[in-house]
PDB file of C-alpha atoms in Angstrom:
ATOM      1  CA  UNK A   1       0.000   0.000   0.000  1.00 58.00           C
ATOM      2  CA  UNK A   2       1.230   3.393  -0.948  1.00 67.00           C
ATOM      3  CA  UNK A   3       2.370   5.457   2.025  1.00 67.00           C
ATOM      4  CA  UNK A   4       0.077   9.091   1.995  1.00 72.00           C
ATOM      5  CA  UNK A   5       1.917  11.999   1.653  1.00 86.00           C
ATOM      6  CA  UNK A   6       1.597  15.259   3.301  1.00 91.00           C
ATOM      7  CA  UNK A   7       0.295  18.483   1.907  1.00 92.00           C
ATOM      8  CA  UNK A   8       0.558  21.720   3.055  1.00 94.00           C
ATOM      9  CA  UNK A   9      -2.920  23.509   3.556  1.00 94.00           C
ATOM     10  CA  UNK A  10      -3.391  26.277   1.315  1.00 93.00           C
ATOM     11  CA  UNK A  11      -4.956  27.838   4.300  1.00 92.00           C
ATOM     12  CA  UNK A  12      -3.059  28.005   7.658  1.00 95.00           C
ATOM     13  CA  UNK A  13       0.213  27.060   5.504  1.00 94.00           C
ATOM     14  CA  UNK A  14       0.717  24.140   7.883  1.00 95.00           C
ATOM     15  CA  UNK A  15       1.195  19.983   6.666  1.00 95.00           C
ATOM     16  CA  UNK A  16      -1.513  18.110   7.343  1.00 94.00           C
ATOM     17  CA  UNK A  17      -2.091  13.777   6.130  1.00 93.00           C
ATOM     18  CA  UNK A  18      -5.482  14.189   3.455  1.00 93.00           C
ATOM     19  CA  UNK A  19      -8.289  12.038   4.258  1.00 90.00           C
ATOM     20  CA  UNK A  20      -7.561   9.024   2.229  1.00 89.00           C
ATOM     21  CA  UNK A  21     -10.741   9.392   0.081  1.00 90.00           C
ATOM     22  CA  UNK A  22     -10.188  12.998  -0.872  1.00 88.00           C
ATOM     23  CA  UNK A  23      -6.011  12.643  -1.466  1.00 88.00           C
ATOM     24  CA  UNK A  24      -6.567  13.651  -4.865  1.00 89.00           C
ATOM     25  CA  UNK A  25      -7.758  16.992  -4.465  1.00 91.00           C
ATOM     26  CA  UNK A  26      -7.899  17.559  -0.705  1.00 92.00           C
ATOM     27  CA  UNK A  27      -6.640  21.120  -0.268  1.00 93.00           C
ATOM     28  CA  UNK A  28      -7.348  22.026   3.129  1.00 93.00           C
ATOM     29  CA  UNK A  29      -6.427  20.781   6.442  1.00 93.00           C
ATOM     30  CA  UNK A  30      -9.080  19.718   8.851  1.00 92.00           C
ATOM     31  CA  UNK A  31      -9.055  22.969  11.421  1.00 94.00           C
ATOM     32  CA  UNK A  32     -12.305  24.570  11.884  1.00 95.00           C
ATOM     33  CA  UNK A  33     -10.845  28.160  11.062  1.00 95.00           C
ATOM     34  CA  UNK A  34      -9.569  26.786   7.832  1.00 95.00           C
ATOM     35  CA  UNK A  35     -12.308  24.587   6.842  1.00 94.00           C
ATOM     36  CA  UNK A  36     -14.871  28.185   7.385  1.00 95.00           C
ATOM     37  CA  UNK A  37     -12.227  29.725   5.116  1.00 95.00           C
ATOM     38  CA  UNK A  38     -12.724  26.930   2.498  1.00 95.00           C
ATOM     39  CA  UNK A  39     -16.686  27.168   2.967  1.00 95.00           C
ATOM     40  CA  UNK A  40     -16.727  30.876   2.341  1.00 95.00           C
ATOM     41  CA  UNK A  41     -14.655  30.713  -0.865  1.00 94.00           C
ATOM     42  CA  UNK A  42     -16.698  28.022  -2.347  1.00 94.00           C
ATOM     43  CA  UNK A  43     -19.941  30.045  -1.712  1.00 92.00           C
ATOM     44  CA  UNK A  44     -18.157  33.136  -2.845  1.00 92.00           C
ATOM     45  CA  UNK A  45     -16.876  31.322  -6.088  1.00 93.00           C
ATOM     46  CA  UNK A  46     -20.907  29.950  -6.484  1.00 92.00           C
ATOM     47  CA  UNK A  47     -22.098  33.621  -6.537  1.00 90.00           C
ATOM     48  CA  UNK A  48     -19.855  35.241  -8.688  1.00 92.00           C
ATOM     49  CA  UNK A  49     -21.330  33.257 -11.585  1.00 92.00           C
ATOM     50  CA  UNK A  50     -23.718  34.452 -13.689  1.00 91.00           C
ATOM     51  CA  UNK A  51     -26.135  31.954 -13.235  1.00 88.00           C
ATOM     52  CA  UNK A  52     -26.262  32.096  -9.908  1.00 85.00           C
ATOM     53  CA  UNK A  53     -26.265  35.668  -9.147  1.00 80.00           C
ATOM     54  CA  UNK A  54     -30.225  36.289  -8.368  1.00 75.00           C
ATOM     55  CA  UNK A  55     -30.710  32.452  -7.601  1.00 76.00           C
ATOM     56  CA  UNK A  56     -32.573  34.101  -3.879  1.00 77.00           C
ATOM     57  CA  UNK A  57     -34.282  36.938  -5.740  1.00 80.00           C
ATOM     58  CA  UNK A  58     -36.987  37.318  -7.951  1.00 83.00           C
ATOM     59  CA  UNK A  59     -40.354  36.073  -8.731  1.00 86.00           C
ATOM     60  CA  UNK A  60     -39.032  32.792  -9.933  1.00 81.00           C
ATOM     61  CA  UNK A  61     -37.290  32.188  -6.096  1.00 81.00           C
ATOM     62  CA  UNK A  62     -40.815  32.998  -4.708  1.00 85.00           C
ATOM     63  CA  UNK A  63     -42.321  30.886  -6.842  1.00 89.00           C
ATOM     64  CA  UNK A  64     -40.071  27.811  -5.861  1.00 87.00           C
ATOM     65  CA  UNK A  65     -40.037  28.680  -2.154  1.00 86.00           C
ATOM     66  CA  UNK A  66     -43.940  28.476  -2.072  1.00 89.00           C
ATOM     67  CA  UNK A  67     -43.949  25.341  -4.072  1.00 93.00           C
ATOM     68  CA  UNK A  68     -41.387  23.167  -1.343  1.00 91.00           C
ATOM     69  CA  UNK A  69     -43.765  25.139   1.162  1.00 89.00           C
ATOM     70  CA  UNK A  70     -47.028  23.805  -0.107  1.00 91.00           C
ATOM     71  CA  UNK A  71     -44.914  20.247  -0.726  1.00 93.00           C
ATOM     72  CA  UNK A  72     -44.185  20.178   3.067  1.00 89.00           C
ATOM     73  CA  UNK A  73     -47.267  21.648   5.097  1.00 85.00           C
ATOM     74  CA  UNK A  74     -46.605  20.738   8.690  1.00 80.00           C
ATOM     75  CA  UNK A  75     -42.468  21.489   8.735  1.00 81.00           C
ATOM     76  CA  UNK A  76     -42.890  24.507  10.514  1.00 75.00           C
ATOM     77  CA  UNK A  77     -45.634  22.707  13.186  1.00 75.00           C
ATOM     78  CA  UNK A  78     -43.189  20.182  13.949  1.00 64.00           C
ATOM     79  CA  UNK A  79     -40.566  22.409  14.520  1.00 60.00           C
ATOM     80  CA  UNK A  80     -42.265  24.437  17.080  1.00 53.00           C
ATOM     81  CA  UNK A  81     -42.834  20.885  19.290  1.00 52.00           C
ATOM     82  CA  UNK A  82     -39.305  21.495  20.570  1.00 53.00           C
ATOM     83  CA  UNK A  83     -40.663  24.718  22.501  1.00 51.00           C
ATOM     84  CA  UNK A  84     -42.077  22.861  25.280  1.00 52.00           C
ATOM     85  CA  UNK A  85     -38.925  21.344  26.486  1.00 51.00           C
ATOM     86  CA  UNK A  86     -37.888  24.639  28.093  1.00 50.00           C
ATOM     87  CA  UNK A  87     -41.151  24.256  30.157  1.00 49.00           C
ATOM     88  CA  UNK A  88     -39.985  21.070  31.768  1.00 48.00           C
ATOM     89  CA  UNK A  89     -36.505  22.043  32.366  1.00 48.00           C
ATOM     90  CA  UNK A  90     -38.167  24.903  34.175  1.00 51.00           C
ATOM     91  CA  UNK A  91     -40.726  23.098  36.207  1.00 50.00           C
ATOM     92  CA  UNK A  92     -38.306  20.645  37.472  1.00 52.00           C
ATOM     93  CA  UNK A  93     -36.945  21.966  41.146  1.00 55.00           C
ATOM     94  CA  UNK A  94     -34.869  20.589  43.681  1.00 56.00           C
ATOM     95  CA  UNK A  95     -36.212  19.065  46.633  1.00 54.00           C
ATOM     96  CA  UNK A  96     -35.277  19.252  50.626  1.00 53.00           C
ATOM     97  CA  UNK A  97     -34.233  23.181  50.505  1.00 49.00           C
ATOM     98  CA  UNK A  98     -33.252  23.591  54.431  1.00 50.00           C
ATOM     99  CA  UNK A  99     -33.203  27.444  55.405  1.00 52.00           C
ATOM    100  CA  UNK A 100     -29.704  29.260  56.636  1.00 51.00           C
ATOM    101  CA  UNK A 101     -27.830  26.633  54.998  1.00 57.00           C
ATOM    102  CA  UNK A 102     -25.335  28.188  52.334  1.00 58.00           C
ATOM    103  CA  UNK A 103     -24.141  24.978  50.860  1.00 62.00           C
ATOM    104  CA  UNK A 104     -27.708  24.025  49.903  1.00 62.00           C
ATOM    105  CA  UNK A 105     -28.712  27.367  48.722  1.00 60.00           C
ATOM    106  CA  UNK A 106     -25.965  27.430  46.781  1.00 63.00           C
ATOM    107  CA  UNK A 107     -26.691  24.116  45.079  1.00 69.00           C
ATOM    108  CA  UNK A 108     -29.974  24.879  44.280  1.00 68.00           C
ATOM    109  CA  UNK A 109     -29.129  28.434  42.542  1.00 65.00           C
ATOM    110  CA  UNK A 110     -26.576  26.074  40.299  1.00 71.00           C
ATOM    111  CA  UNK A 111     -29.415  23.841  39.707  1.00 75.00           C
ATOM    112  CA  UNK A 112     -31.530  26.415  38.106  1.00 74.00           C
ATOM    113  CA  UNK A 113     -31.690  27.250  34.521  1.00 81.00           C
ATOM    114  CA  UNK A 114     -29.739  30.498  33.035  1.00 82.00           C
ATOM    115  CA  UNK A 115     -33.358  31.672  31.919  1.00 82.00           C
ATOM    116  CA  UNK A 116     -34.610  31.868  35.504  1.00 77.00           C
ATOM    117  CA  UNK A 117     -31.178  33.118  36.808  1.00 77.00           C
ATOM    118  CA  UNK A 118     -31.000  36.102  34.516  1.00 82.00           C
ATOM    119  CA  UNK A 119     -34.377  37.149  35.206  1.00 82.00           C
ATOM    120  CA  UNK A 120     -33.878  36.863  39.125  1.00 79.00           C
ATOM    121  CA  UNK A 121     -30.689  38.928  38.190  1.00 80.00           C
ATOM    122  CA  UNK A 122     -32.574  41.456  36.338  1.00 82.00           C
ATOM    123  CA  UNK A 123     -35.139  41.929  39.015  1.00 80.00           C
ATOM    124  CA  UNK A 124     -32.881  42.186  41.672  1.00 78.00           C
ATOM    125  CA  UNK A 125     -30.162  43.994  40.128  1.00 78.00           C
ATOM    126  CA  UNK A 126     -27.776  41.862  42.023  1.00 77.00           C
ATOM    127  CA  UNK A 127     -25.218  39.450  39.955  1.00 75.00           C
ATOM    128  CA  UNK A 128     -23.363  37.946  43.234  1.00 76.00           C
ATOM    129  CA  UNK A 129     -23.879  34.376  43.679  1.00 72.00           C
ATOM    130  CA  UNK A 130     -24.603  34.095  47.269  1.00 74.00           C
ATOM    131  CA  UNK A 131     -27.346  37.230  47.109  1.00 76.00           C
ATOM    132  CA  UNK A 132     -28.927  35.224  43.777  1.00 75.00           C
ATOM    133  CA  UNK A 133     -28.594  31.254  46.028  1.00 75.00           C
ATOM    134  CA  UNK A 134     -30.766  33.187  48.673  1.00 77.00           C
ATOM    135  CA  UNK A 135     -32.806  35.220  46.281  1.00 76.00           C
ATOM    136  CA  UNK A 136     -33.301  31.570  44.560  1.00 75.00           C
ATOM    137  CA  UNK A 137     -34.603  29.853  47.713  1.00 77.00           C
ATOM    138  CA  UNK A 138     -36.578  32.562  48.628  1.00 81.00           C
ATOM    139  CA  UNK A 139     -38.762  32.590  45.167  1.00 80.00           C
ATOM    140  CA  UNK A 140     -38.743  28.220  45.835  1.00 79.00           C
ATOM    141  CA  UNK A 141     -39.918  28.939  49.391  1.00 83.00           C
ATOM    142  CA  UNK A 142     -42.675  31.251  47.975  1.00 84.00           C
ATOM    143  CA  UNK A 143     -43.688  29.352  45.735  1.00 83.00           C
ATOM    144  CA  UNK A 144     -44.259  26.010  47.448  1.00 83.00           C
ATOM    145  CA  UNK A 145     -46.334  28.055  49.692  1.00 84.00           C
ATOM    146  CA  UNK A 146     -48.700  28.614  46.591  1.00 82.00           C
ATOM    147  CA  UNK A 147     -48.631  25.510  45.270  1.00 81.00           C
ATOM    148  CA  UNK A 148     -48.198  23.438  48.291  1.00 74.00           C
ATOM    149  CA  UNK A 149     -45.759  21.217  49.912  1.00 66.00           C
ATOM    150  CA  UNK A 150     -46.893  18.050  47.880  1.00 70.00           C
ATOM    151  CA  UNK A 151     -46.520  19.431  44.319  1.00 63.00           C
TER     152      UNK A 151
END
């Protein structure tokens, strides 16, 4: 078997082994910054031809956009399902919060989802962590009193 050479990546400059599939014409190396380098200069190289030029204008792109939309009515209903999850991440809440206990108040505030953290942040116009762990156990204490201690 023929031992693969290296290539240097017309990129970053730097030697890199081609995938063995690609050897042929494999120019760049496998780096992100380099392969978004690669990515740009293909799409820039696609627009620059004449063909291509007004491929997302005109009435002919509306035309074909509201055909794949009629050919796929419920894509954007299904996509809209994932919504919900942030509604159980929310309602879930740690159990056993004992008061004047720092540890545990800190705990919970880690516990609790960067949605409800920046809004308790907002509100309170406090950013420490110990003020938002007390802050935290204050709102849970508040609202198991609402909702009671079996929910």
């Amino acid at each position: 078997m023929k031992p693969r050479s290296r290539r240097k990546c017309v990129s970053c400059k730097k030697l890199f082994v081609p995938e063995a599939r690609n050897q042929r014409h494999q120019r760049c190396c496998a780096e992100v910054s380099c392969q978004r380098e690669r990515k740009a200069a293909s799409d820039r190289r696609w627009r620059s031809r004449p063909e291509n030029r007004g491929y997302w204008s005109g009435p002919e792109n509306a035309a074909r956009v509201r055909a794949w939309q009629k050919a796929h009515p419920g894509y954007w209903k299904k996509r809209k399902k994932r919504a919900r999850v942030l509604q159980v991440v929310c309602a879930a809440q740690p159990v056993g919060l004992e008061k004047d206990e720092p540890k545990v108040l800190q705990e919970v505030w880690r516990m609790q989802p960067p949605l409800l953290l920046g809004l308790i942040s907002k509100i309170t116009g406090t950013v420490l962590h110990t003020d938002m762990a007390q802050i935290t156990g204050q709102l849970i204490a508040s609202g198991r009193a609402l909702v009671g201690p079996n929910h």
